[in-house]
Amino acid sequence: ADGSGEHENHAAHAFSPLVRFVWPVNGWYRGFKVELVDSAGNELPQHLMHHLVGVDFAHRQLLEPDLVRFIASGVETHNVVLPRIMGVPMKSGQQLGIYAGWHNPGAKDYEGVYIRLAMPYLPSNTLVKPIEVFPVQMDVDNTPGQPNVYDLPPGKSSRTFEFKMPIAGRFLGIGGHMHDYGVDLQLEDAGTGKVLSRVATERDSLGHVLSVGRKYYPVLGLHMDAGHSYKVVGTYDTP
């Protein structure tokens, strides 16, 4: 956030074309590192990029009828790199793509802006094979193929996405993406209402979201039961 008082609006974003590429080797993908630079290689403010998304054309998501996102980086999202004992399996020739949304709320124009993306990986001949893990998306505005936007009423409000786990498993880490005035995201048991996990935002005095917290469950994980209903709740507080 630039602190100018301007609040983000999806209609103001400039979207890049989809850039397709092929994953070159058998192995395990471990995450991403993103930075913005100008044509001379000088680092630029992160807030110029609202989001960077990486999609895997070979796989569907666990909970939603959409392509797997192997990258989900936002203006408030830090880089994600898994420990060497974990990795997302990737095959040589796997069809992937990336696209970005640009957002410059400030008065200064920038020319020749580039996204520099690094994707650490482990090759298939790695001596100690990692535990295979997979990204899962839970979206409170679950409308694949439609603009992912909705209006906020004045005051406190929330929006939910309820889902049933198709398989048992364990979440090892939870993060999130929220727009201005976002307060927190909660994962709840849909039957009992028990809060299983919560990540809160850091905001400035104008309500700009500066960051969204993360929770890690590295040892035993956060257990999810097959066939059980859960829900994600996103809460906002709009003046």
Tab-separated table of C-alpha atoms in Angstrom:
chain	number	residue	atom	x	y	z
A	1	ALA	CA	0.000	0.000	0.000
A	2	ASP	CA	1.292	3.444	-0.846
A	3	GLY	CA	-0.574	5.333	1.881
A	4	SER	CA	-2.144	7.753	-0.599
A	5	GLY	CA	-5.694	7.010	0.531
A	6	GLU	CA	-6.462	5.283	-2.761
A	7	HIS	CA	-7.976	1.854	-2.185
A	8	GLU	CA	-7.460	-0.979	-4.613
A	9	ASN	CA	-9.993	-1.787	-7.288
A	10	HIS	CA	-9.805	-4.817	-9.564
A	11	ALA	CA	-11.104	-2.692	-12.452
A	12	ALA	CA	-7.974	-0.538	-12.164
A	13	HIS	CA	-5.586	-3.473	-12.607
A	14	ALA	CA	-3.711	-4.042	-15.850
A	15	PHE	CA	-3.463	-7.748	-16.554
A	16	SER	CA	-0.559	-9.354	-18.379
A	17	PRO	CA	-1.162	-11.977	-21.063
A	18	LEU	CA	-0.825	-15.619	-20.034
A	19	VAL	CA	2.792	-16.731	-20.513
A	20	ARG	CA	3.010	-20.474	-21.159
A	21	PHE	CA	6.123	-22.552	-20.562
A	22	VAL	CA	7.164	-26.168	-20.065
A	23	TRP	CA	8.683	-27.543	-16.859
A	24	PRO	CA	12.035	-28.930	-18.089
A	25	VAL	CA	12.985	-31.745	-15.669
A	26	ASN	CA	11.559	-34.539	-13.535
A	27	GLY	CA	11.710	-33.596	-9.883
A	28	TRP	CA	10.024	-31.580	-7.178
A	29	TYR	CA	9.084	-27.906	-7.195
A	30	ARG	CA	9.813	-26.157	-3.873
A	31	GLY	CA	8.254	-22.707	-4.152
A	32	PHE	CA	8.887	-19.273	-5.588
A	33	LYS	CA	10.841	-16.062	-5.105
A	34	VAL	CA	9.484	-12.925	-6.761
A	35	GLU	CA	10.957	-9.468	-7.172
A	36	LEU	CA	10.189	-6.464	-9.381
A	37	VAL	CA	13.010	-4.740	-11.243
A	38	ASP	CA	13.401	-2.066	-13.900
A	39	SER	CA	15.292	-2.458	-17.183
A	40	ALA	CA	18.565	-1.694	-15.380
A	41	GLY	CA	17.949	-4.393	-12.742
A	42	ASN	CA	17.103	-1.962	-9.935
A	43	GLU	CA	14.589	-3.301	-7.412
A	44	LEU	CA	11.125	-1.690	-7.480
A	45	PRO	CA	8.321	-1.499	-4.873
A	46	GLN	CA	6.410	-4.764	-4.431
A	47	HIS	CA	3.013	-3.012	-4.426
A	48	LEU	CA	3.227	-2.386	-8.181
A	49	MET	CA	2.344	-6.062	-8.678
A	50	HIS	CA	-1.063	-6.885	-7.228
A	51	HIS	CA	-0.669	-10.603	-7.905
A	52	LEU	CA	1.295	-13.241	-9.777
A	53	VAL	CA	-0.423	-16.562	-10.447
A	54	GLY	CA	1.074	-19.800	-11.759
A	55	VAL	CA	-1.287	-22.457	-13.152
A	56	ASP	CA	-0.700	-26.140	-13.847
A	57	PHE	CA	-2.651	-27.237	-16.939
A	58	ALA	CA	-2.232	-30.927	-16.057
A	59	HIS	CA	-4.076	-30.933	-12.722
A	60	ARG	CA	-7.355	-29.735	-11.203
A	61	GLN	CA	-7.647	-28.329	-7.706
A	62	LEU	CA	-8.705	-30.499	-4.800
A	63	LEU	CA	-11.680	-28.370	-3.738
A	64	GLU	CA	-12.580	-26.219	-6.738
A	65	PRO	CA	-13.174	-26.932	-10.465
A	66	ASP	CA	-10.199	-24.894	-11.563
A	67	LEU	CA	-6.547	-25.434	-12.476
A	68	VAL	CA	-4.028	-25.987	-9.691
A	69	ARG	CA	-2.186	-22.834	-8.703
A	70	PHE	CA	1.444	-23.645	-8.021
A	71	ILE	CA	2.181	-19.912	-7.512
A	72	ALA	CA	-0.094	-17.485	-5.676
A	73	SER	CA	1.882	-14.368	-4.870
A	74	GLY	CA	0.247	-11.078	-3.925
A	75	VAL	CA	1.179	-7.572	-2.916
A	76	GLU	CA	1.014	-8.652	0.741
A	77	THR	CA	2.552	-12.108	0.197
A	78	HIS	CA	6.129	-12.949	0.965
A	79	ASN	CA	8.137	-15.527	-0.945
A	80	VAL	CA	7.398	-19.198	-0.274
A	81	VAL	CA	10.126	-21.857	-0.323
A	82	LEU	CA	9.478	-25.294	1.163
A	83	PRO	CA	12.062	-27.116	3.291
A	84	ARG	CA	14.189	-29.592	1.309
A	85	ILE	CA	12.276	-32.501	2.847
A	86	MET	CA	9.101	-31.416	0.971
A	87	GLY	CA	8.276	-30.854	-2.670
A	88	VAL	CA	5.490	-30.685	-5.234
A	89	PRO	CA	6.073	-33.390	-7.892
A	90	MET	CA	6.676	-32.061	-11.413
A	91	LYS	CA	7.365	-33.963	-14.634
A	92	SER	CA	9.454	-32.981	-17.616
A	93	GLY	CA	7.173	-31.535	-20.282
A	94	GLN	CA	4.458	-30.483	-17.825
A	95	GLN	CA	2.494	-27.552	-19.269
A	96	LEU	CA	2.496	-24.485	-16.999
A	97	GLY	CA	1.612	-20.813	-17.280
A	98	ILE	CA	1.902	-17.543	-15.360
A	99	TYR	CA	0.038	-14.240	-15.449
A	100	ALA	CA	0.201	-11.044	-13.413
A	101	GLY	CA	-2.034	-8.198	-12.348
A	102	TRP	CA	-0.409	-4.767	-12.143
A	103	HIS	CA	-1.562	-2.032	-9.781
A	104	ASN	CA	0.064	1.375	-9.366
A	105	PRO	CA	-2.030	3.610	-7.070
A	106	GLY	CA	0.694	6.236	-6.756
A	107	ALA	CA	1.437	9.326	-8.824
A	108	LYS	CA	4.763	8.077	-10.248
A	109	ASP	CA	4.927	6.228	-13.573
A	110	TYR	CA	7.344	3.327	-14.038
A	111	GLU	CA	8.818	2.267	-17.375
A	112	GLY	CA	10.359	-1.079	-18.304
A	113	VAL	CA	9.119	-3.038	-15.283
A	114	TYR	CA	9.967	-6.742	-15.107
A	115	ILE	CA	8.954	-9.554	-12.781
A	116	ARG	CA	11.940	-11.694	-11.843
A	117	LEU	CA	10.807	-15.158	-10.822
A	118	ALA	CA	12.931	-17.947	-9.333
A	119	MET	CA	11.554	-21.449	-8.673
A	120	PRO	CA	13.803	-23.650	-6.503
A	121	TYR	CA	13.489	-27.378	-7.214
A	122	LEU	CA	14.989	-30.784	-6.439
A	123	PRO	CA	15.969	-33.047	-9.377
A	124	SER	CA	14.757	-36.655	-9.589
A	125	ASN	CA	18.226	-38.004	-8.731
A	126	THR	CA	18.170	-36.291	-5.321
A	127	LEU	CA	19.634	-38.751	-2.809
A	128	VAL	CA	16.947	-38.225	-0.156
A	129	LYS	CA	13.533	-38.045	-1.796
A	130	PRO	CA	11.226	-35.349	-0.370
A	131	ILE	CA	7.722	-35.873	1.001
A	132	GLU	CA	5.272	-35.058	-1.788
A	133	VAL	CA	2.893	-32.203	-0.949
A	134	PHE	CA	0.287	-30.277	-2.949
A	135	PRO	CA	-1.145	-26.735	-2.934
A	136	VAL	CA	-4.835	-26.324	-2.024
A	137	GLN	CA	-6.925	-23.209	-2.654
A	138	MET	CA	-10.015	-22.160	-0.664
A	139	ASP	CA	-11.717	-19.027	-2.019
A	140	VAL	CA	-14.650	-17.199	-0.395
A	141	ASP	CA	-15.643	-15.922	-3.836
A	142	ASN	CA	-15.648	-19.306	-5.532
A	143	THR	CA	-16.747	-18.391	-9.084
A	144	PRO	CA	-14.402	-20.087	-11.607
A	145	GLY	CA	-14.457	-18.347	-14.982
A	146	GLN	CA	-16.037	-15.190	-13.540
A	147	PRO	CA	-14.439	-11.979	-12.193
A	148	ASN	CA	-13.345	-12.631	-8.621
A	149	VAL	CA	-14.841	-9.479	-7.086
A	150	TYR	CA	-17.619	-8.492	-4.720
A	151	ASP	CA	-18.761	-5.310	-2.973
A	152	LEU	CA	-18.309	-4.700	0.743
A	153	PRO	CA	-21.150	-3.180	2.786
A	154	PRO	CA	-20.337	-0.551	5.434
A	155	GLY	CA	-19.241	-1.860	8.813
A	156	LYS	CA	-18.254	-5.416	9.649
A	157	SER	CA	-19.098	-8.149	7.167
A	158	SER	CA	-17.992	-11.651	6.285
A	159	ARG	CA	-18.126	-14.010	3.345
A	160	THR	CA	-17.814	-17.792	3.478
A	161	PHE	CA	-16.923	-20.781	1.336
A	162	GLU	CA	-18.097	-24.162	2.625
A	163	PHE	CA	-16.595	-27.359	1.269
A	164	LYS	CA	-16.445	-31.085	1.941
A	165	MET	CA	-13.018	-32.721	1.999
A	166	PRO	CA	-12.897	-35.415	-0.690
A	167	ILE	CA	-9.909	-37.143	0.946
A	168	ALA	CA	-8.265	-37.183	4.350
A	169	GLY	CA	-5.044	-35.263	4.719
A	170	ARG	CA	-3.072	-32.736	6.692
A	171	PHE	CA	-2.493	-29.052	6.010
A	172	LEU	CA	1.120	-28.127	6.713
A	173	GLY	CA	0.794	-24.379	6.264
A	174	ILE	CA	-1.969	-21.807	5.779
A	175	GLY	CA	-1.794	-18.297	4.363
A	176	GLY	CA	-4.152	-15.983	2.538
A	177	HIS	CA	-4.878	-13.009	0.328
A	178	MET	CA	-7.204	-10.148	1.315
A	179	HIS	CA	-8.030	-6.733	-0.058
A	180	ASP	CA	-8.301	-3.424	1.807
A	181	TYR	CA	-10.265	-3.458	5.078
A	182	GLY	CA	-9.646	-7.199	5.459
A	183	VAL	CA	-9.436	-8.301	9.108
A	184	ASP	CA	-8.799	-12.046	9.077
A	185	LEU	CA	-9.371	-15.408	7.447
A	186	GLN	CA	-10.567	-18.379	9.478
A	187	LEU	CA	-10.812	-22.097	8.735
A	188	GLU	CA	-13.712	-23.561	10.707
A	189	ASP	CA	-15.449	-26.863	11.316
A	190	ALA	CA	-18.754	-26.273	9.494
A	191	GLY	CA	-20.670	-28.481	11.899
A	192	THR	CA	-19.448	-27.208	15.261
A	193	GLY	CA	-18.215	-23.728	14.304
A	194	LYS	CA	-14.875	-24.460	15.985
A	195	VAL	CA	-12.049	-22.303	14.618
A	196	LEU	CA	-9.294	-24.625	13.380
A	197	SER	CA	-6.917	-21.966	12.100
A	198	ARG	CA	-6.832	-18.170	11.774
A	199	VAL	CA	-4.555	-15.740	9.949
A	200	ALA	CA	-4.958	-12.012	10.599
A	201	THR	CA	-3.967	-8.990	8.562
A	202	GLU	CA	-1.730	-6.069	9.384
A	203	ARG	CA	-3.335	-2.798	8.221
A	204	ASP	CA	-2.369	0.850	8.198
A	205	SER	CA	-4.546	3.649	9.586
A	206	LEU	CA	-6.452	3.926	6.276
A	207	GLY	CA	-7.347	0.249	6.111
A	208	HIS	CA	-4.777	-0.775	3.501
A	209	VAL	CA	-3.761	-4.397	4.021
A	210	LEU	CA	0.011	-4.491	4.478
A	211	SER	CA	0.403	-8.215	5.128
A	212	VAL	CA	-1.504	-11.403	5.897
A	213	GLY	CA	-0.142	-13.742	8.553
A	214	ARG	CA	0.785	-17.388	8.117
A	215	LYS	CA	0.366	-20.489	10.246
A	216	TYR	CA	2.595	-23.555	10.024
A	217	TYR	CA	1.872	-27.074	11.242
A	218	PRO	CA	5.181	-28.740	10.304
A	219	VAL	CA	5.226	-31.790	12.583
A	220	LEU	CA	1.802	-33.468	12.662
A	221	GLY	CA	-0.102	-31.107	10.383
A	222	LEU	CA	-3.673	-29.860	10.756
A	223	HIS	CA	-5.737	-33.014	10.203
A	224	MET	CA	-8.713	-32.865	7.825
A	225	ASP	CA	-11.244	-35.724	7.660
A	226	ALA	CA	-12.555	-37.156	4.391
A	227	GLY	CA	-16.266	-36.416	3.884
A	228	HIS	CA	-16.334	-33.782	6.631
A	229	SER	CA	-17.569	-30.239	5.982
A	230	TYR	CA	-15.422	-27.198	6.661
A	231	LYS	CA	-15.663	-23.545	5.778
A	232	VAL	CA	-13.420	-20.550	5.194
A	233	VAL	CA	-14.607	-17.184	6.531
A	234	GLY	CA	-13.189	-13.866	5.351
A	235	THR	CA	-14.017	-10.899	7.597
A	236	TYR	CA	-13.845	-7.209	6.670
A	237	ASP	CA	-14.398	-3.976	8.584
A	238	THR	CA	-15.229	-1.073	6.257
A	239	PRO	CA	-15.622	2.495	7.575
